[in-house]
Coordinates of C-alpha atoms in Angstrom, one line a residue:
Chain A
M1 CA 121.0 103.0 120.2
W2 CA 124.4 102.2 121.8
D3 CA 124.5 100.9 125.3
Y4 CA 126.5 103.8 127.0
T5 CA 127.3 103.7 130.8
E6 CA 125.6 106.6 132.7
K7 CA 129.2 107.9 133.2
V8 CA 130.0 107.9 129.4
K9 CA 126.6 109.8 129.2
E10 CA 127.2 112.1 131.8
H11 CA 131.0 113.0 130.4
F12 CA 129.5 114.0 127.1
L13 CA 126.8 115.7 128.5
H14 CA 128.8 117.8 130.8
P15 CA 132.6 117.3 129.6
R16 CA 135.4 118.2 131.8
N17 CA 138.4 120.3 130.4
V18 CA 136.7 121.4 127.2
G19 CA 138.8 124.1 125.1
E20 CA 142.2 125.2 124.4
L21 CA 144.8 125.7 127.2
E22 CA 146.2 129.1 126.7
D23 CA 149.5 128.2 128.1
A24 CA 149.8 124.7 127.1
N25 CA 153.4 123.4 126.5
A26 CA 152.3 120.1 124.8
I27 CA 150.0 119.5 122.3
G28 CA 148.9 116.1 120.8
E29 CA 146.5 115.9 117.8
T30 CA 145.2 112.9 116.1
G31 CA 142.0 111.7 114.0
S32 CA 140.9 113.8 111.1
L33 CA 137.8 115.7 110.0
N34 CA 137.4 112.9 107.1
C35 CA 137.8 109.8 109.8
G36 CA 134.6 111.1 111.4
D37 CA 136.7 111.9 114.8
A38 CA 139.6 114.0 115.8
L39 CA 140.9 115.0 119.1
K40 CA 143.2 117.9 120.2
L41 CA 144.8 117.5 123.5
F42 CA 146.6 120.4 125.6
L43 CA 149.0 119.6 128.6
K44 CA 150.6 122.2 130.8
V45 CA 153.5 120.2 132.2
N46 CA 155.8 121.8 135.1
E47 CA 159.6 121.4 135.5
N48 CA 158.9 118.3 137.2
E49 CA 157.2 116.7 134.3
R50 CA 154.0 116.8 136.0
I51 CA 151.1 117.4 134.1
I52 CA 149.2 120.4 136.2
D53 CA 146.8 121.1 133.7
A54 CA 144.9 119.3 130.6
S55 CA 142.1 120.1 128.1
F56 CA 140.9 118.8 124.9
M57 CA 138.9 119.8 122.1
T58 CA 137.0 116.7 119.9
F59 CA 135.2 116.2 116.9
G60 CA 133.4 113.2 116.8
C61 CA 130.3 111.0 118.8
A62 CA 129.7 110.9 122.4
S63 CA 132.0 108.1 123.4
A64 CA 134.9 110.3 121.7
V65 CA 133.9 113.2 123.5
A66 CA 133.5 111.1 126.7
S67 CA 136.6 109.2 126.4
S68 CA 138.7 112.9 125.7
S69 CA 136.9 114.1 128.7
A70 CA 138.0 111.1 130.9
L71 CA 141.6 111.2 129.8
T72 CA 142.0 114.6 130.7
E73 CA 140.7 113.6 134.2
I74 CA 143.0 110.6 134.6
I75 CA 146.2 112.5 133.6
K76 CA 145.6 115.6 135.5
G77 CA 148.4 115.4 138.2
M78 CA 150.3 112.5 136.8
T79 CA 154.1 112.7 135.8
L80 CA 154.9 112.0 132.0
D81 CA 156.2 108.7 132.9
E82 CA 153.1 107.8 134.9
A83 CA 150.7 109.0 131.9
A84 CA 152.9 107.1 129.3
K85 CA 151.7 103.9 131.1
V86 CA 147.7 105.2 130.5
T87 CA 146.3 102.5 128.3
N88 CA 143.2 102.7 126.2
D89 CA 141.6 100.2 128.6
D90 CA 142.5 102.7 131.7
I91 CA 139.9 105.3 129.6
A92 CA 137.5 102.6 128.9
D93 CA 137.5 101.6 132.4
Y94 CA 136.9 104.8 133.8
L95 CA 133.9 105.2 132.0
G96 CA 132.4 102.0 133.4
G97 CA 133.2 100.5 129.8
L98 CA 132.8 101.4 126.1
P99 CA 130.6 99.4 123.6
K100 CA 133.4 97.2 121.7
E101 CA 132.4 99.2 118.5
K102 CA 133.6 102.3 120.3
M103 CA 136.7 101.1 121.7
H104 CA 138.6 103.1 118.9
C105 CA 137.6 106.4 120.8
S106 CA 139.5 105.5 123.7
V107 CA 142.6 104.3 121.3
M108 CA 142.3 107.9 120.2
G109 CA 143.0 109.0 123.3
K110 CA 145.7 107.1 124.2
A111 CA 147.2 108.0 120.8
A112 CA 147.0 111.6 121.0
L113 CA 148.4 111.3 124.6
K114 CA 151.4 109.5 123.2
K115 CA 151.8 112.5 120.6
A116 CA 151.4 115.2 123.4
I117 CA 154.0 113.9 125.3
A118 CA 156.3 113.4 122.8
N119 CA 155.9 116.8 121.9
Y120 CA 156.7 118.1 125.2
R121 CA 160.1 116.0 125.0
G122 CA 160.9 117.2 121.7
V123 CA 161.0 113.5 120.7
Q124 CA 160.1 113.5 116.6
I125 CA 157.8 110.6 116.2
L126 CA 157.1 109.7 112.6
E127 CA 153.5 110.8 111.8
K128 CA 152.5 107.3 110.5
P129 CA 155.6 104.8 110.8
G130 CA 155.1 101.5 109.1
E131 CA 153.2 100.1 105.9
L132 CA 149.9 101.9 105.4
V133 CA 147.3 99.1 105.5
C134 CA 144.0 101.2 105.7
E135 CA 143.7 103.7 103.3
C136 CA 140.3 105.0 104.4
F137 CA 141.6 105.7 107.9
E138 CA 145.1 105.9 107.4
V139 CA 146.1 103.0 109.7
T140 CA 149.5 101.4 109.4
D141 CA 150.5 97.8 110.0
L142 CA 152.7 98.8 113.0
E143 CA 149.5 100.5 114.6
I144 CA 147.6 97.5 114.2
I145 CA 150.4 95.5 115.5
D146 CA 150.5 97.8 118.5
A147 CA 146.8 97.3 119.0
V148 CA 146.4 93.7 118.7
K149 CA 149.0 93.2 121.3
E150 CA 148.1 95.6 123.8
N151 CA 144.5 94.6 123.7
N152 CA 144.8 90.7 122.4
L153 CA 142.5 91.6 119.5
E154 CA 141.8 88.1 117.8
T155 CA 139.7 89.1 114.4
T156 CA 139.7 91.6 111.5
E157 CA 136.0 92.9 113.4
D158 CA 138.4 93.3 116.6
V159 CA 141.0 95.7 114.7
T160 CA 137.9 97.7 113.3
D161 CA 136.4 98.3 116.6
Y162 CA 139.6 99.4 118.1
L163 CA 141.2 101.3 115.1
K164 CA 138.5 101.6 112.7
A165 CA 140.8 100.0 110.0
G166 CA 138.9 97.9 107.7
G167 CA 135.6 99.7 108.3
G168 CA 135.5 102.0 105.5
C169 CA 135.7 100.1 101.8
G170 CA 136.9 97.0 103.4
K171 CA 139.6 96.2 100.7
C172 CA 142.2 96.1 103.4
L173 CA 140.6 93.1 105.6
D174 CA 143.0 90.5 104.0
R175 CA 146.1 92.5 104.6
I176 CA 144.7 93.0 108.4
E177 CA 143.9 89.4 108.8
E178 CA 147.6 88.8 107.6
V179 CA 148.9 91.3 110.3
I180 CA 147.0 89.5 113.0
A181 CA 148.2 86.1 112.0
S182 CA 151.8 87.7 111.9
V183 CA 151.6 88.9 115.4
K184 CA 150.1 85.7 116.8
A185 CA 152.6 83.5 115.0
K186 CA 155.2 85.6 117.1
G187 CA 153.5 84.9 120.2
Chain B
M1 CA 109.0 113.6 128.5
K2 CA 106.9 114.5 125.5
V3 CA 108.5 112.8 122.5
I4 CA 108.8 114.9 119.2
Y5 CA 108.7 112.2 116.6
T6 CA 110.5 113.4 113.2
D7 CA 111.9 110.3 112.2
N8 CA 109.2 109.0 109.9
N9 CA 111.2 108.0 107.2
A10 CA 112.7 105.2 109.9
T11 CA 108.7 104.1 111.0
T12 CA 105.9 105.7 111.6
K13 CA 102.8 106.0 114.5
V14 CA 100.6 103.5 113.6
A15 CA 97.3 105.7 113.2
D16 CA 94.6 105.1 116.0
E17 CA 92.2 104.5 113.1
V18 CA 94.2 101.9 111.7
I19 CA 94.3 100.3 115.2
E20 CA 90.6 100.4 115.7
E21 CA 90.3 98.8 112.3
M22 CA 92.7 95.9 113.4
V23 CA 91.9 95.3 116.8
P24 CA 88.3 93.1 116.0
Y25 CA 90.7 90.6 113.9
L26 CA 93.3 90.4 116.7
G27 CA 90.5 88.9 118.9
Q28 CA 87.1 88.2 118.0
F29 CA 87.6 87.4 114.1
Y30 CA 90.4 85.1 114.2
G31 CA 89.1 83.0 111.0
N32 CA 91.2 81.9 108.4
P33 CA 90.4 83.7 105.3
S34 CA 90.7 80.7 103.2
S35 CA 88.1 78.5 105.4
M36 CA 85.0 77.3 103.7
H37 CA 82.8 78.7 106.6
T38 CA 81.3 81.9 107.3
F39 CA 83.6 82.7 110.5
G40 CA 86.7 82.5 108.4
D41 CA 85.1 83.9 105.2
Q42 CA 84.2 87.4 106.9
V43 CA 87.7 87.8 107.3
G44 CA 88.3 86.9 103.9
K45 CA 85.5 89.5 102.9
K46 CA 87.8 92.1 105.0
I47 CA 91.0 91.0 103.3
K48 CA 89.2 91.6 99.9
A49 CA 88.4 95.1 100.9
A50 CA 91.8 95.9 102.1
R51 CA 93.2 94.7 98.6
Q52 CA 91.3 97.3 96.9
Q53 CA 92.2 100.1 99.5
V54 CA 96.0 99.4 98.9
A55 CA 95.1 99.0 95.4
D56 CA 93.6 102.3 95.0
L57 CA 96.6 104.2 96.6
I58 CA 98.9 103.4 93.9
N59 CA 96.1 103.1 90.8
A60 CA 96.2 99.3 90.6
D61 CA 93.9 96.4 90.1
P62 CA 93.2 94.3 93.4
D63 CA 94.5 91.2 91.9
E64 CA 97.9 93.1 91.2
I65 CA 98.5 93.5 95.1
V66 CA 100.5 90.6 96.6
F67 CA 101.0 90.9 100.3
T68 CA 104.3 90.2 102.1
S69 CA 105.8 90.5 105.3
C70 CA 107.7 93.8 104.6
G71 CA 109.5 95.8 102.1
T72 CA 112.5 93.6 101.9
E73 CA 110.6 90.6 101.3
S74 CA 108.7 92.5 98.4
D75 CA 112.1 93.8 97.1
N76 CA 113.7 90.3 97.4
S77 CA 110.6 88.5 95.5
A78 CA 110.5 91.0 92.7
I79 CA 114.3 90.5 91.8
F80 CA 114.3 86.9 92.5
S81 CA 111.3 86.6 90.0
A82 CA 113.0 88.7 87.3
L83 CA 115.8 86.4 87.2
N84 CA 113.7 83.3 87.0
A85 CA 111.6 84.7 84.1
H86 CA 114.8 85.3 82.2
P87 CA 117.8 82.8 83.3
D88 CA 119.7 83.6 80.4
R89 CA 120.3 87.1 81.4
K90 CA 122.9 87.9 83.7
Q91 CA 123.3 91.6 84.0
I92 CA 121.2 93.7 86.6
I93 CA 121.4 97.3 87.2
T94 CA 120.4 99.6 90.3
S95 CA 121.6 102.7 91.4
T96 CA 124.5 103.6 94.1
V97 CA 122.1 105.1 96.7
E98 CA 119.4 102.4 97.0
H99 CA 118.1 101.0 100.2
P100 CA 120.2 98.1 101.7
A101 CA 117.1 95.6 100.9
I102 CA 118.1 96.1 97.2
L103 CA 121.7 97.2 97.5
N104 CA 123.0 94.4 99.4
L105 CA 120.7 91.8 97.3
F106 CA 122.6 93.0 94.2
K107 CA 125.9 92.8 95.7
F108 CA 124.9 89.1 96.8
L109 CA 123.9 88.6 93.2
R110 CA 127.2 89.6 92.0
D111 CA 129.5 88.0 94.6
K112 CA 127.9 84.9 94.9
K113 CA 125.7 84.1 91.9
G114 CA 128.0 85.7 89.2
Y115 CA 125.4 88.6 88.0
D116 CA 127.1 91.6 86.5
A117 CA 125.6 94.1 88.6
V118 CA 125.8 97.9 87.4
F119 CA 125.2 100.5 90.0
V120 CA 124.3 103.5 88.4
P121 CA 125.7 106.7 90.3
V122 CA 124.0 110.0 91.3
D123 CA 125.1 113.7 91.1
K124 CA 125.6 115.9 94.0
Q125 CA 122.3 116.5 93.6
G126 CA 121.2 113.1 93.9
H127 CA 120.0 112.7 90.4
L128 CA 120.6 109.6 88.5
D129 CA 123.0 109.5 85.7
T130 CA 120.3 108.4 83.5
D131 CA 122.4 108.3 80.2
M132 CA 124.7 105.8 82.0
L133 CA 121.6 103.9 82.9
Y134 CA 120.5 103.9 79.3
N135 CA 123.6 103.1 77.9
S136 CA 124.1 99.9 80.1
L137 CA 120.8 98.3 78.8
S138 CA 121.1 95.5 76.4
D139 CA 119.5 92.4 75.6
N140 CA 121.7 90.7 78.5
T141 CA 119.9 93.0 81.2
A142 CA 117.3 90.8 83.3
V143 CA 115.9 93.7 85.7
V144 CA 116.3 97.2 86.3
S145 CA 115.3 98.2 90.0
L146 CA 115.4 101.7 91.2
M147 CA 113.9 103.4 94.1
W148 CA 110.9 106.0 93.5
A149 CA 112.7 108.5 96.3
N150 CA 115.5 108.2 98.6
N151 CA 115.1 107.2 102.2
E152 CA 118.0 109.7 103.4
T153 CA 117.5 112.7 101.2
G154 CA 114.1 112.4 99.8
V155 CA 115.5 113.3 96.4
I156 CA 112.9 111.5 93.9
F157 CA 113.9 109.8 90.8
P158 CA 111.7 110.1 87.4
I159 CA 110.5 106.7 87.7
P160 CA 107.6 106.9 85.0
E161 CA 110.2 108.3 82.4
I162 CA 113.0 105.7 83.2
A163 CA 110.4 102.9 83.6
K164 CA 109.1 103.7 79.9
K165 CA 112.3 103.6 78.5
V166 CA 113.5 100.3 80.4
T167 CA 110.7 98.3 79.5
E168 CA 110.4 99.6 76.0
K169 CA 113.2 97.5 75.6
G170 CA 111.6 94.5 76.9
I171 CA 113.4 94.3 80.2
L172 CA 111.8 93.9 83.5
F173 CA 111.3 97.1 86.0
H174 CA 111.1 97.2 89.6
T175 CA 110.9 100.0 91.9
D176 CA 111.2 100.1 95.5
A177 CA 108.5 102.8 96.4
V178 CA 108.5 102.3 100.0
Q179 CA 109.7 106.0 100.8
A180 CA 107.5 107.6 98.2
A181 CA 104.0 105.8 99.0
G182 CA 101.7 108.2 101.0
K183 CA 104.0 111.1 100.4
I184 CA 103.8 111.7 96.7
P185 CA 101.3 110.4 94.0
I186 CA 102.2 107.2 92.9
D187 CA 100.1 105.7 89.7
A188 CA 101.5 102.1 89.0
K189 CA 99.7 101.9 85.9
A190 CA 100.5 105.2 84.5
A191 CA 104.3 104.9 85.7
N192 CA 104.3 101.3 83.5
V193 CA 106.3 99.4 86.3
D194 CA 106.2 95.8 86.2
M195 CA 106.5 95.5 90.0
L196 CA 106.6 98.0 92.7
A197 CA 107.3 97.3 96.4
L198 CA 105.6 99.0 99.3
S199 CA 105.9 98.7 103.1
G200 CA 103.0 99.1 105.7
H201 CA 104.9 100.7 108.7
K202 CA 106.3 103.9 106.6
I203 CA 102.6 104.9 106.0
H204 CA 101.2 104.6 109.5
A205 CA 100.2 100.7 109.4
P206 CA 101.9 98.3 111.8
K207 CA 105.4 96.7 111.3
G208 CA 105.8 93.3 109.4
I209 CA 103.5 94.1 106.6
G210 CA 104.6 94.8 102.9
V211 CA 103.1 94.9 99.4
L212 CA 104.5 93.9 96.1
Y213 CA 102.5 95.1 93.2
V214 CA 102.7 92.6 90.3
K215 CA 101.5 94.0 87.0
K216 CA 98.8 92.3 85.3
G217 CA 99.8 89.7 82.7
L218 CA 103.7 89.5 84.2
K219 CA 104.7 85.9 84.8
F220 CA 105.5 85.8 88.5
H221 CA 107.6 83.4 90.2
P222 CA 107.0 83.2 93.7
Y223 CA 109.7 83.6 96.3
L224 CA 108.2 81.8 99.2
I225 CA 106.7 78.8 97.8
G226 CA 103.9 77.1 99.7
G227 CA 99.8 77.3 99.5
H228 CA 97.6 78.7 97.2
Q229 CA 97.5 82.2 99.5
E230 CA 97.7 85.7 97.2
K231 CA 97.0 83.4 94.0
G232 CA 100.1 81.2 94.5
R233 CA 102.5 84.3 94.2
R234 CA 103.2 84.0 98.0
G235 CA 102.4 81.2 100.3
G236 CA 101.8 81.1 103.9
T237 CA 98.5 82.2 105.9
E238 CA 97.6 85.8 105.5
N239 CA 98.5 88.1 108.3
T240 CA 95.0 89.1 108.4
V241 CA 95.2 91.7 111.3
S242 CA 98.2 93.6 109.4
I243 CA 96.6 93.5 106.0
I244 CA 93.3 94.8 107.3
G245 CA 95.3 97.7 109.0
L246 CA 97.2 98.4 106.0
G247 CA 94.1 98.6 103.8
R248 CA 92.8 101.5 106.3
A249 CA 96.3 103.1 106.4
C250 CA 96.4 103.2 102.5
E251 CA 92.8 104.8 102.4
L252 CA 94.1 107.5 105.2
A253 CA 97.4 108.0 103.0
A254 CA 95.5 108.5 99.9
A255 CA 93.3 111.1 101.9
H256 CA 96.3 112.8 103.4
L257 CA 98.5 113.4 100.2
P258 CA 97.1 116.7 100.2
V259 CA 97.9 117.4 103.4
M260 CA 101.5 116.1 102.9
D261 CA 101.9 118.3 99.7
K262 CA 101.0 121.5 101.1
E263 CA 100.9 121.5 105.2
V264 CA 103.8 118.9 105.9
R265 CA 105.8 120.7 103.1
Q266 CA 105.3 124.0 104.7
L267 CA 106.4 122.6 108.1
R268 CA 109.6 121.2 106.9
D269 CA 110.2 123.8 104.6
Y270 CA 110.1 126.1 107.7
L271 CA 112.1 123.9 110.0
Q272 CA 114.7 124.0 106.9
D273 CA 114.7 128.0 106.8
Q274 CA 115.0 128.3 110.5
L275 CA 118.0 126.1 111.0
L276 CA 119.5 127.9 108.1
E277 CA 118.7 131.2 109.3
K278 CA 119.7 130.8 112.8
I279 CA 122.9 128.3 112.5
P280 CA 126.2 129.2 110.3
G281 CA 127.9 126.5 108.6
V282 CA 124.8 124.2 107.3
S283 CA 123.8 122.7 103.9
V284 CA 120.9 120.7 102.8
N285 CA 121.6 117.8 100.9
G286 CA 119.9 116.7 97.7
D287 CA 117.6 118.6 95.2
L288 CA 115.7 121.0 97.2
E289 CA 113.0 120.8 94.5
N290 CA 112.7 117.4 93.3
R291 CA 112.3 115.9 96.8
L292 CA 109.6 114.2 99.1
P293 CA 107.7 117.0 101.4
N294 CA 108.3 115.6 104.5
T295 CA 112.5 114.9 104.2
L296 CA 115.0 117.0 105.4
S297 CA 118.6 115.9 105.2
I298 CA 120.7 118.7 106.7
G299 CA 124.4 118.8 107.7
F300 CA 126.3 120.7 110.2
D301 CA 130.0 121.6 109.3
A302 CA 132.5 120.4 112.0
V303 CA 130.4 118.3 114.4
E304 CA 129.5 114.8 114.5
G305 CA 125.9 113.3 114.1
E306 CA 125.7 110.9 116.7
S307 CA 126.6 113.7 119.3
I308 CA 123.8 116.0 118.0
L309 CA 121.3 113.0 118.0
M310 CA 122.2 112.5 121.8
L311 CA 121.7 116.3 122.4
L312 CA 118.0 116.1 120.5
D313 CA 117.2 112.8 122.7
K314 CA 117.7 114.4 125.6
E315 CA 114.8 116.8 124.8
G316 CA 112.7 113.8 123.4
I317 CA 113.3 114.7 119.9
C318 CA 113.4 111.7 117.4
A319 CA 115.6 112.2 114.3
S320 CA 118.4 110.1 112.5
S321 CA 121.7 111.1 111.2
G322 CA 123.6 110.0 108.0
S323 CA 126.7 109.5 110.1
A324 CA 128.7 106.5 110.8
C325 CA 128.8 106.4 114.5
T326 CA 125.1 105.3 114.9
S327 CA 125.1 102.6 112.6
G328 CA 128.0 100.8 113.4
S329 CA 129.8 101.2 110.2
L330 CA 132.5 103.9 110.3
D331 CA 132.1 105.8 107.0
P332 CA 128.9 108.4 106.3
S333 CA 126.2 106.7 104.9
H334 CA 126.3 105.2 101.3
V335 CA 124.0 107.6 100.0
L336 CA 126.0 111.0 101.4
L337 CA 129.1 109.3 100.2
A338 CA 127.5 108.6 96.3
M339 CA 126.7 112.4 96.2
E340 CA 130.2 113.3 97.2
V341 CA 128.7 115.4 100.2
P342 CA 131.9 116.7 101.7
F343 CA 133.0 114.7 105.1
K344 CA 132.8 118.3 106.8
S345 CA 129.2 118.1 106.7
A346 CA 128.3 114.7 106.0
H347 CA 129.6 113.2 109.5
G348 CA 127.3 116.0 110.8
T349 CA 124.1 115.1 108.6
I350 CA 120.9 115.0 110.6
R351 CA 117.7 113.7 108.9
F352 CA 114.4 115.2 110.0
S353 CA 111.5 113.2 108.3
L354 CA 108.1 114.6 109.3
S355 CA 104.4 113.7 109.3
H356 CA 101.0 115.2 109.5
Y357 CA 101.1 114.6 113.2
N358 CA 103.8 117.1 113.7
T359 CA 103.2 120.9 114.5
R360 CA 104.8 124.1 113.9
E361 CA 105.6 124.1 118.1
E362 CA 107.6 120.9 117.7
M363 CA 109.5 122.5 114.7
D364 CA 110.1 125.8 116.9
H365 CA 111.3 123.3 119.8
I366 CA 113.5 121.3 117.2
V367 CA 115.1 124.9 116.3
A368 CA 115.4 125.9 120.0
T369 CA 117.2 122.8 120.9
M370 CA 119.6 122.8 117.9
V371 CA 120.9 126.3 118.2
P372 CA 122.4 125.6 121.5
A373 CA 123.5 121.9 120.5
I374 CA 125.4 122.9 117.5
E375 CA 127.0 125.8 119.5
K376 CA 128.0 123.4 122.4
L377 CA 129.4 120.9 120.0
R378 CA 131.7 123.4 117.9
A379 CA 132.8 124.9 121.3
M380 CA 134.6 121.6 121.7
S381 CA 135.4 120.9 117.9
P382 CA 138.9 121.5 117.0
F383 CA 137.5 122.2 113.4
W384 CA 135.5 125.2 114.2
K385 CA 136.7 128.7 115.5
D386 CA 135.3 132.2 115.6
G387 CA 132.2 131.0 113.6
K388 CA 133.7 129.1 111.0
M389 CA 135.7 125.9 109.9
V390 CA 139.4 125.8 110.4

């Protein structure tokens, strides 16, 4: 059984801000049914670019639900610029930490937030920029590079914990190792 | 909080009768069964009786029973013995839905020892592709190893029929009967298998005791080399207490087979029918007919298994999931993937596995917990709206 903190359990059993936000003006979606977890984030942003309300719908494990709940609580009241600086570590910290293998749940929160902000600002972010590395979980090299840099990841297991990449058939593990090495080589 | 235990394919409660049988041998009678004194020999006699009890459960001779430490050791011993018997043969055959004790052993033999490992697939109902199996058999096949019943879905392979065709060709046949034993009748002799693995803790004996049936006359190559114990087939001083417990557990399991077939089956079917009736978007995995009477693998669309388990756990209900999130791996279970169970329900699959200790009231409590649990999770799922998948 996972060693979830009381706060994770509490946010899973009593998630905050669940459901569609009727008058949302920014939406960010990430994950899929096949991947085993997915998050749809709804934001209501006012004319000063402040998030006055946030809600979510999540398919996934207890830590995915708790991470989504935590994310909405964290960003409510923030400006979009402030929200853009929220990291996946902030989400995990808010919950008193997540098991390492579950860090991808916090990364999912961060990814949905990024998309929602782009959605509000009308910025086109390419759906999956970069070269596809993990086919099972549709993770690109650029996403791996970002996660390695942001979280100072060292090993392929780390990358799997944070992005799920490599956690399916395992065919891409060598490629993930190359991507990690390339980031480390560049410092 | 009262525990409702419906995870009997994972492990079982040690029966009170088994504990009672074991206790004197944990304390008072600590002698070594091999000793040349009466004090040790009285333990030896008890082990002899236990060996008979185990043999009776699977219609074997006592001499065909080798005690091991677990099902995994039994499986490993069987496969390595078969490979040693035919060092010139380089092909090994199993299925895609085996327990890791066989699956990962075969992958190891393929990746590290150069064997040609064939993993025979199953169809959507979990039935083995026997045509492919039979077409794969050759003079180069060292061993075929197939589970008698699947731990996740309960689907039963036609082992007697398969074993006959395999052994007729002079190929060794091993079966992992860990999940089948005590749930359906097992007749090792009639099934014509060469080797067969059992595990104590799946049939209300303690953990840490297993059995390998080795057919009379079969040349056996021991895996654990040491003393003369188990007629030289498995070195190491006997786990006397657990062997004695296992003997009693096998006796009880044999007596309970009709209960399994009738009462436990009825409870399982009741739980299944209630869940299907009261919750939309539900599907049962595997062949409904040809299935262990205690096992229910059931998928709930658009929700995730670990979340369901957490909500069940809150009510003291123990079950397990076929989903990724509980195991640390990320894909749904290899069994569900091999059966091409759609992702929409594979991630939300729960396995309830019953025993004769379960009651109708417990099933009602599970249903009463599941209905709001699934509703709650679907209310926050982006893939569920207005009573159906989106």
